[in-house]
Short mmCIF file of C-alpha atoms and ligand atoms in Angstrom, two decimals:
data_model
loop_
_atom_site.label_atom_id
_atom_site.label_comp_id
_atom_site.label_asym_id
_atom_site.label_seq_id
_atom_site.Cartn_x
_atom_site.Cartn_y
_atom_site.Cartn_z
CA UNK A 1 122.82 73.95 125.89
CA UNK A 2 120.73 73.21 122.79
CA UNK A 3 121.13 76.80 121.59
CA UNK A 4 124.86 76.75 122.29
CA UNK A 5 125.30 73.55 120.28
CA UNK A 6 123.40 75.14 117.43
CA UNK A 7 125.61 78.23 117.56
CA UNK A 8 128.74 76.10 117.54
CA UNK A 9 127.51 74.06 114.56
CA UNK A 10 126.64 77.29 112.80
CA UNK A 11 130.13 78.68 113.30
CA UNK A 12 131.83 76.02 111.17
CA UNK A 13 131.44 74.07 107.95
CA UNK A 14 133.38 71.14 109.45
CA UNK A 15 132.06 68.22 111.45
CA UNK A 16 132.14 68.74 115.22
CA UNK A 17 132.76 65.53 117.14
CA UNK A 18 130.40 64.33 119.83
CA UNK A 19 133.40 64.18 122.17
CA UNK A 20 134.19 67.86 121.58
CA UNK A 21 130.59 68.84 122.30
CA UNK A 22 130.62 66.77 125.51
CA UNK A 23 133.83 68.39 126.71
CA UNK A 24 132.90 71.91 125.75
CA UNK A 25 129.54 71.84 127.50
CA UNK A 26 130.51 69.41 130.25
CA UNK A 27 127.68 66.99 129.48
CA UNK A 28 127.29 63.32 128.60
CA UNK A 29 127.12 61.87 125.10
CA UNK A 30 123.47 61.03 125.69
CA UNK A 31 122.73 64.66 126.57
CA UNK A 32 124.42 65.80 123.34
CA UNK A 33 122.51 63.21 121.32
CA UNK A 34 119.23 64.33 122.90
CA UNK A 35 119.95 67.99 122.13
CA UNK A 36 120.76 67.10 118.50
CA UNK A 37 117.55 65.07 118.16
CA UNK A 38 115.58 67.96 119.60
CA UNK A 39 117.17 70.40 117.13
CA UNK A 40 116.26 68.06 114.29
CA UNK A 41 112.67 68.06 115.54
CA UNK A 42 112.74 71.86 115.41
CA UNK A 43 113.50 71.56 111.70
CA UNK A 44 117.30 71.90 111.55
CA UNK A 45 119.06 69.48 109.21
CA UNK A 46 121.99 67.99 111.09
CA UNK A 47 124.14 65.30 109.54
CA UNK A 48 125.54 62.77 111.97
CA UNK A 49 128.47 60.70 110.69
CA UNK A 50 130.12 57.97 112.73
CA UNK A 51 133.68 58.84 113.79
CA UNK A 52 133.37 62.39 112.49
CA UNK A 53 130.51 63.97 114.42
CA UNK A 54 127.77 66.45 113.60
CA UNK A 55 127.40 69.06 110.89
CA UNK A 56 124.66 71.56 110.19
CA UNK A 57 123.53 71.49 106.58
CA UNK A 58 121.03 73.61 104.70
CA UNK A 59 121.70 76.76 106.69
CA UNK A 60 119.07 78.70 104.79
CA UNK A 61 116.28 76.29 105.73
CA UNK A 62 113.04 78.07 106.50
CA UNK A 63 112.77 77.58 110.23
CA UNK A 64 110.14 79.85 111.70
CA UNK A 65 110.52 79.64 115.46
CA UNK A 66 111.22 81.73 118.53
CA UNK A 67 114.98 81.24 118.45
CA UNK A 68 115.45 82.16 114.79
CA UNK A 69 113.18 85.16 115.11
CA UNK A 70 114.98 86.49 118.18
CA UNK A 71 118.25 86.01 116.31
CA UNK A 72 116.99 88.26 113.49
CA UNK A 73 116.23 91.02 115.93
CA UNK A 74 119.68 90.89 117.50
CA UNK A 75 120.88 92.66 114.35
CA UNK A 76 119.19 95.91 115.40
CA UNK A 77 117.91 97.29 118.66
CA UNK A 78 114.54 98.21 117.17
CA UNK A 79 112.53 95.21 118.41
CA UNK A 80 112.90 95.14 122.18
CA UNK A 81 111.29 91.77 122.67
CA UNK A 82 109.70 89.21 120.40
CA UNK A 83 107.08 86.57 121.12
CA UNK A 84 106.47 83.54 118.95
CA UNK A 85 103.56 81.11 118.92
CA UNK A 86 103.08 77.94 116.92
CA UNK A 87 99.35 78.64 117.05
CA UNK A 88 97.48 81.66 118.32
CA UNK A 89 94.06 83.26 117.86
CA UNK A 90 95.33 86.49 116.35
CA UNK A 91 98.75 88.13 116.76
CA UNK A 92 97.00 91.53 116.81
CA UNK A 93 94.83 90.47 119.74
CA UNK A 94 97.85 89.09 121.58
CA UNK A 95 99.90 92.26 120.96
CA UNK A 96 97.00 94.35 122.29
CA UNK A 97 96.76 92.12 125.35
CA UNK A 98 100.48 92.53 126.03
CA UNK A 99 100.15 96.31 125.63
CA UNK A 100 97.19 96.37 128.02
CA UNK A 101 99.32 94.40 130.48
CA UNK A 102 101.89 97.17 130.39
CA UNK A 103 104.54 95.95 127.93
CA UNK A 104 106.67 98.81 126.67
CA UNK A 105 106.55 99.56 122.95
CA UNK A 106 108.45 97.91 120.11
CA UNK A 107 107.44 94.36 120.84
CA UNK A 108 106.65 91.95 118.03
CA UNK A 109 104.27 89.02 118.20
CA UNK A 110 104.57 86.40 115.46
CA UNK A 111 102.88 83.10 114.80
CA UNK A 112 103.08 80.18 112.40
CA UNK A 113 99.31 79.76 112.45
CA UNK A 114 96.31 81.84 113.50
CA UNK A 115 92.93 80.34 114.23
CA UNK A 116 91.07 83.67 114.39
CA UNK A 117 93.17 85.78 112.01
CA UNK A 118 91.52 89.15 111.40
CA UNK A 119 91.37 91.01 108.13
CA UNK A 120 90.12 94.52 107.47
CA UNK A 121 86.43 95.36 107.50
CA UNK A 122 85.70 92.50 109.89
CA UNK A 123 86.80 89.86 107.43
CA UNK A 124 88.66 86.69 108.31
CA UNK A 125 92.37 86.33 107.45
CA UNK A 126 92.90 82.68 106.62
CA UNK A 127 96.13 81.71 108.42
CA UNK A 128 97.28 78.12 107.83
CA UNK A 129 100.45 76.69 109.47
CA UNK A 130 103.87 76.30 107.88
CA UNK A 131 103.21 78.57 104.92
CA UNK A 132 102.95 82.21 105.76
CA UNK A 133 103.99 85.01 108.05
CA UNK A 134 101.68 86.59 110.61
CA UNK A 135 103.07 89.25 112.90
CA UNK A 136 102.03 92.33 114.85
CA UNK A 137 104.20 95.21 115.93
CA UNK A 138 103.14 97.26 118.96
CA UNK A 139 104.17 100.92 119.13
CA UNK A 140 103.36 103.82 121.42
CA UNK A 141 104.09 106.74 119.10
CA UNK A 142 103.96 110.30 120.32
CA UNK A 143 101.55 111.48 117.61
CA UNK A 144 97.90 112.50 117.41
CA UNK A 145 95.49 109.59 116.86
CA UNK A 146 94.38 110.90 113.47
CA UNK A 147 97.93 110.45 112.21
CA UNK A 148 98.17 106.79 113.24
CA UNK A 149 96.60 105.34 110.05
CA UNK A 150 99.66 106.66 108.22
CA UNK A 151 101.71 104.04 110.04
CA UNK A 152 99.90 101.45 107.95
CA UNK A 153 101.27 103.05 104.81
CA UNK A 154 104.73 103.17 106.37
CA UNK A 155 104.51 99.42 107.01
CA UNK A 156 103.21 98.79 103.48
CA UNK A 157 106.29 100.56 102.12
CA UNK A 158 108.62 98.48 104.29
CA UNK A 159 107.03 95.23 103.06
CA UNK A 160 107.07 96.41 99.44
CA UNK A 161 110.71 97.48 99.65
CA UNK A 162 111.89 94.17 101.12
CA UNK A 163 109.86 92.06 98.68
CA UNK A 164 111.16 94.16 95.82
CA UNK A 165 114.74 93.35 96.87
CA UNK A 166 113.88 89.65 96.78
CA UNK A 167 112.48 89.84 93.27
CA UNK A 168 114.49 87.51 91.03
CA UNK A 169 116.60 89.17 88.38
CA UNK A 170 114.78 89.19 85.09
CA UNK A 171 115.92 86.53 82.64
CA UNK A 172 114.03 85.41 79.57
CA UNK A 173 110.55 85.74 81.06
CA UNK A 174 109.12 88.76 82.78
CA UNK A 175 109.13 88.56 86.55
CA UNK A 176 105.94 89.92 88.16
CA UNK A 177 106.44 93.24 89.92
CA UNK A 178 105.77 94.38 93.48
CA UNK A 179 103.15 97.08 93.92
CA UNK A 180 101.07 98.70 96.61
CA UNK A 181 97.35 98.99 96.06
CA UNK A 182 96.27 102.04 98.02
CA UNK A 183 96.26 102.24 100.91
CA UNK A 184 98.07 99.15 102.09
CA UNK A 185 97.68 95.93 100.12
CA UNK A 186 100.92 94.60 98.72
CA UNK A 187 100.67 92.87 95.37
CA UNK A 188 102.93 90.77 93.22
CA UNK A 189 101.93 90.60 89.59
CA UNK A 190 98.69 92.37 90.49
CA UNK A 191 97.69 89.74 93.08
CA UNK A 192 97.50 90.40 96.80
CA UNK A 193 100.28 88.74 98.82
CA UNK A 194 100.11 90.88 101.95
CA UNK A 195 97.48 92.66 104.00
CA UNK A 196 97.89 94.99 106.95
CA UNK A 197 95.47 95.63 109.79
CA UNK A 198 96.20 98.49 112.19
CA UNK A 199 94.32 98.75 115.46
CA UNK A 200 94.78 101.23 118.26
CA UNK A 201 93.77 102.17 121.75
CA UNK A 202 93.06 105.86 122.16
CA UNK A 203 91.87 108.16 124.92
CA UNK A 204 90.86 111.63 123.77
CA UNK A 205 93.92 112.89 121.91
CA UNK A 206 96.29 110.38 123.46
CA UNK A 207 97.40 107.09 121.86
CA UNK A 208 97.89 104.29 124.38
CA UNK A 209 99.24 102.03 121.67
CA UNK A 210 99.05 101.12 118.01
CA UNK A 211 99.25 97.53 116.76
CA UNK A 212 100.22 97.05 113.13
CA UNK A 213 99.41 93.50 112.01
CA UNK A 214 100.95 92.08 108.86
CA UNK A 215 99.95 88.89 107.07
CA UNK A 216 102.11 87.76 104.16
CA UNK A 217 101.33 84.83 101.93
CA UNK A 218 104.79 83.35 101.52
CA UNK A 219 104.49 79.73 100.42
CA UNK A 220 100.80 79.10 99.94
CA UNK A 221 100.11 77.61 96.53
CA UNK A 222 96.33 77.40 96.52
CA UNK A 223 93.61 79.77 97.64
CA UNK A 224 89.90 79.57 98.28
CA UNK A 225 87.79 79.95 95.17
CA UNK A 226 86.49 83.41 96.10
CA UNK A 227 89.98 84.92 96.24
CA UNK A 228 91.97 82.70 93.88
CA UNK A 229 91.84 85.29 91.08
CA UNK A 230 93.14 88.11 93.28
CA UNK A 231 95.42 86.44 95.85
CA UNK A 232 98.81 84.80 95.56
CA UNK A 233 102.03 84.18 97.47
CA UNK A 234 105.64 85.24 97.11
CA UNK A 235 106.90 81.75 96.27
CA UNK A 236 104.03 81.05 93.91
CA UNK A 237 104.65 84.19 91.89
CA UNK A 238 108.44 84.03 91.82
CA UNK A 239 109.35 80.36 92.32
CA UNK A 240 111.93 81.24 94.99
CA UNK A 241 112.49 79.87 98.52
CA UNK A 242 111.90 82.37 101.26
CA UNK A 243 113.27 82.27 104.80
CA UNK A 244 110.41 83.67 106.84
CA UNK A 245 112.41 84.85 109.88
CA UNK A 246 114.78 86.67 107.59
CA UNK A 247 111.83 88.25 105.80
CA UNK A 248 110.37 89.57 109.07
CA UNK A 249 113.80 90.80 110.21
CA UNK A 250 114.36 92.70 106.97
CA UNK A 251 110.89 94.22 107.09
CA UNK A 252 111.57 95.51 110.60
CA UNK A 253 114.86 97.03 109.45
CA UNK A 254 113.15 98.82 106.58
CA UNK A 255 110.26 99.87 108.82
CA UNK A 256 112.63 101.36 111.40
CA UNK A 257 114.17 103.56 108.74
CA UNK A 258 110.85 104.75 107.31
CA UNK A 259 109.42 105.28 110.79
CA UNK A 260 112.24 107.66 111.60
CA UNK A 261 111.30 109.85 108.65
CA UNK A 262 107.61 109.67 109.54
CA UNK A 263 108.13 110.59 113.20
CA UNK A 264 110.52 113.39 112.33
CA UNK A 265 108.18 115.01 109.81
CA UNK A 266 104.94 113.86 111.49
CA UNK A 267 103.66 113.03 108.01
CA UNK A 268 104.61 111.16 104.84
CA UNK A 269 106.34 114.04 103.06
CA UNK A 270 109.73 112.27 103.18
CA UNK A 271 108.25 108.99 101.90
CA UNK A 272 105.60 110.05 99.44
CA UNK A 273 107.71 109.76 96.31
CA UNK A 274 108.89 106.26 97.15
CA UNK A 275 105.35 105.20 98.09
CA UNK A 276 104.10 106.46 94.74
CA UNK A 277 106.81 104.52 92.92
CA UNK A 278 105.09 101.35 94.19
CA UNK A 279 101.53 102.59 93.73
CA UNK A 280 99.70 100.40 91.22
CA UNK A 281 96.87 102.93 90.95
CA UNK A 282 99.20 105.75 89.93
CA UNK A 283 97.77 107.60 86.91
CA UNK A 284 95.26 104.83 86.38
CA UNK A 285 91.53 105.00 86.19
CA UNK A 286 89.99 103.79 89.44
CA UNK A 287 86.51 103.17 90.75
CA UNK A 288 85.90 104.94 94.06
CA UNK A 289 83.52 102.94 96.23
CA UNK A 290 82.18 105.82 98.28
CA UNK A 291 79.16 104.94 100.44
CA UNK A 292 77.66 108.26 99.31
CA UNK A 293 77.93 107.21 95.66
CA UNK A 294 80.44 105.40 93.47
CA UNK A 295 82.33 107.15 90.70
CA UNK A 296 85.30 106.77 88.34
CA UNK A 297 88.38 108.95 88.60
CA UNK A 298 92.09 108.96 87.81
CA UNK A 299 94.50 108.42 90.72
CA UNK A 300 97.17 111.12 90.92
CA UNK A 301 99.19 109.87 93.90
CA UNK A 302 98.97 110.47 97.63
CA UNK A 303 99.20 113.62 99.72
CA UNK A 304 101.46 113.97 102.74
CA UNK A 305 98.83 112.49 105.05
CA UNK A 306 98.37 109.38 102.90
CA UNK A 307 95.06 110.25 101.28
CA UNK A 308 94.63 109.22 97.65
CA UNK A 309 94.44 112.21 95.33
CA UNK A 310 92.03 111.59 92.47
CA UNK A 311 90.78 113.65 89.56
CA UNK A 312 87.09 113.14 88.89
CA UNK A 313 85.63 113.02 85.39
CA UNK A 314 84.41 116.62 85.78
CA UNK A 315 87.99 117.73 86.53
CA UNK A 316 87.48 118.17 90.25
CA UNK A 317 90.39 117.06 92.46
CA UNK A 318 89.39 115.11 95.58
CA UNK A 319 91.45 113.64 98.45
CA UNK A 320 90.18 110.26 99.55
CA UNK A 321 90.49 109.09 103.13
CA UNK A 322 91.01 105.34 103.47
CA UNK A 323 88.66 104.83 106.39
CA UNK A 324 85.58 105.83 104.39
CA UNK A 325 85.95 104.36 100.96
CA UNK A 326 87.76 101.70 99.02
CA UNK A 327 89.22 101.79 95.58
CA UNK A 328 89.16 99.26 92.76
CA UNK A 329 90.48 99.22 89.26
CA UNK A 330 87.68 100.01 86.88
CA UNK A 331 87.80 96.48 85.44
CA UNK A 332 88.32 94.63 88.75
CA UNK A 333 90.67 94.33 91.69
CA UNK A 334 93.47 96.57 90.40
C1 BTN B 401 93.61 92.73 105.24
O1 BTN B 401 92.40 92.44 105.32
O2 BTN B 401 94.12 92.99 104.16
C2 BTN B 401 94.45 92.79 106.49
C3 BTN B 401 94.97 91.45 106.90
C4 BTN B 401 95.84 91.49 108.14
C5 BTN B 401 96.25 90.11 108.61
C6 BTN B 401 97.27 90.15 109.70
S1 BTN B 401 97.96 88.57 110.04
C7 BTN B 401 98.75 89.18 111.45
C8 BTN B 401 97.77 90.11 112.12
N1 BTN B 401 96.88 89.38 113.00
C9 BTN B 401 95.63 89.39 112.58
O3 BTN B 401 94.67 88.82 113.14
N2 BTN B 401 95.51 90.11 111.44
C10 BTN B 401 96.80 90.66 111.06
#
C-alpha cells in the first residue's frame, strides 16, 4: 500500500485527502498516516496540511533506494532484476555470489555504502554512505574471455556519455569537461570521479559470467590526503544536484546501446571514434609504466580491441594492453 500511495501522490500536483486515500485503498486513517510516516523516513518530502491532505514535494529529491532504482529499470527491459543494499561488503562480490547461485544475466546490484569496496590492483575503494553510487552489472556474454576486458571500456563510455549530458551549459566561467583516462577512469576537470572494476569467472574458453563494477563519486566533497589532488565528485566539480537512481538508470540505457554494437561487431570498431573523443590522453605525451621498463610516448588512440596505441620516441608504434601496464601523464596523473 505504501508504494501505491506514493504512486498516487506522484501522479498529481494537488493535495490528496486522507479520506480519499482511506477509501481508495480500503484502510484506516491510522494505516494511511503510518504509510506516510514511513515514506518520510525513506526520504520523501510529503507535506501534510489539515483539511487538505497530503502532497509530495521535491520530486527530484535524491532518494537512493530499492523502489526508486527498480522504477528506473522499468523504463527498459535491459535490467532483469535489481538488488539494493543500504550497506554491503562489495557489490561486485554480491553480484558474483548471485551469479554462482544461478541468477540469469542482466542483474544489477547497487548499494548506498560498501564496507569492503574493491578497487583495481587490489586497492580499496572507499565507499561512504549517502554520497556516491556503487553498482555491479552481471552479464553472461557469448564472447571469448580475452574479449571481456573490452566491456570495461564499453561501460566507461556509457558513464562518460551520461555525465557529459549532465554537464552544465557554459556561462561566464569554464565548466570542467568529462574525459576518459585510458582504459577506464572517468574524469571531470582532470580529476577521477569514477572507477570501474571488471571481474569474471572463466572455464577454458567459456565465460560463466562477467561482473562490471562501477563506483562514482557523486556528492563527496572531501577526499583522503593521498588522493585529494587527483579525485573529485560530480557535484563538487559542477555544483549541480544529482539524482543517483536516475544516474544509474541513464548509464544502463547508454550501456545497453553500446553493448549492442560491441556484441554485434565482437570488438570496439563501432565505438572507437566516440571513445577517442573522450580520451584525455589523445595525442598527448604519456608515461608508460611497463614492468619491463618505463618510457615516454605519444598516445594515438585505441585500436578495435581497446589497446592504447602509442608512438615511442624512436618512432616505433606499440599497442599497449591494459592488464600489463598503466599510463600516466608525463607530469602526473593525466
Ligand atoms: C578503480 O580502482 O578505479 C575501480 C573502482 C571500482 C569500484 C566499484 S564500486 C562498485 C563495485 N564494487 C566494488 O567493490 N568495486 C566496484
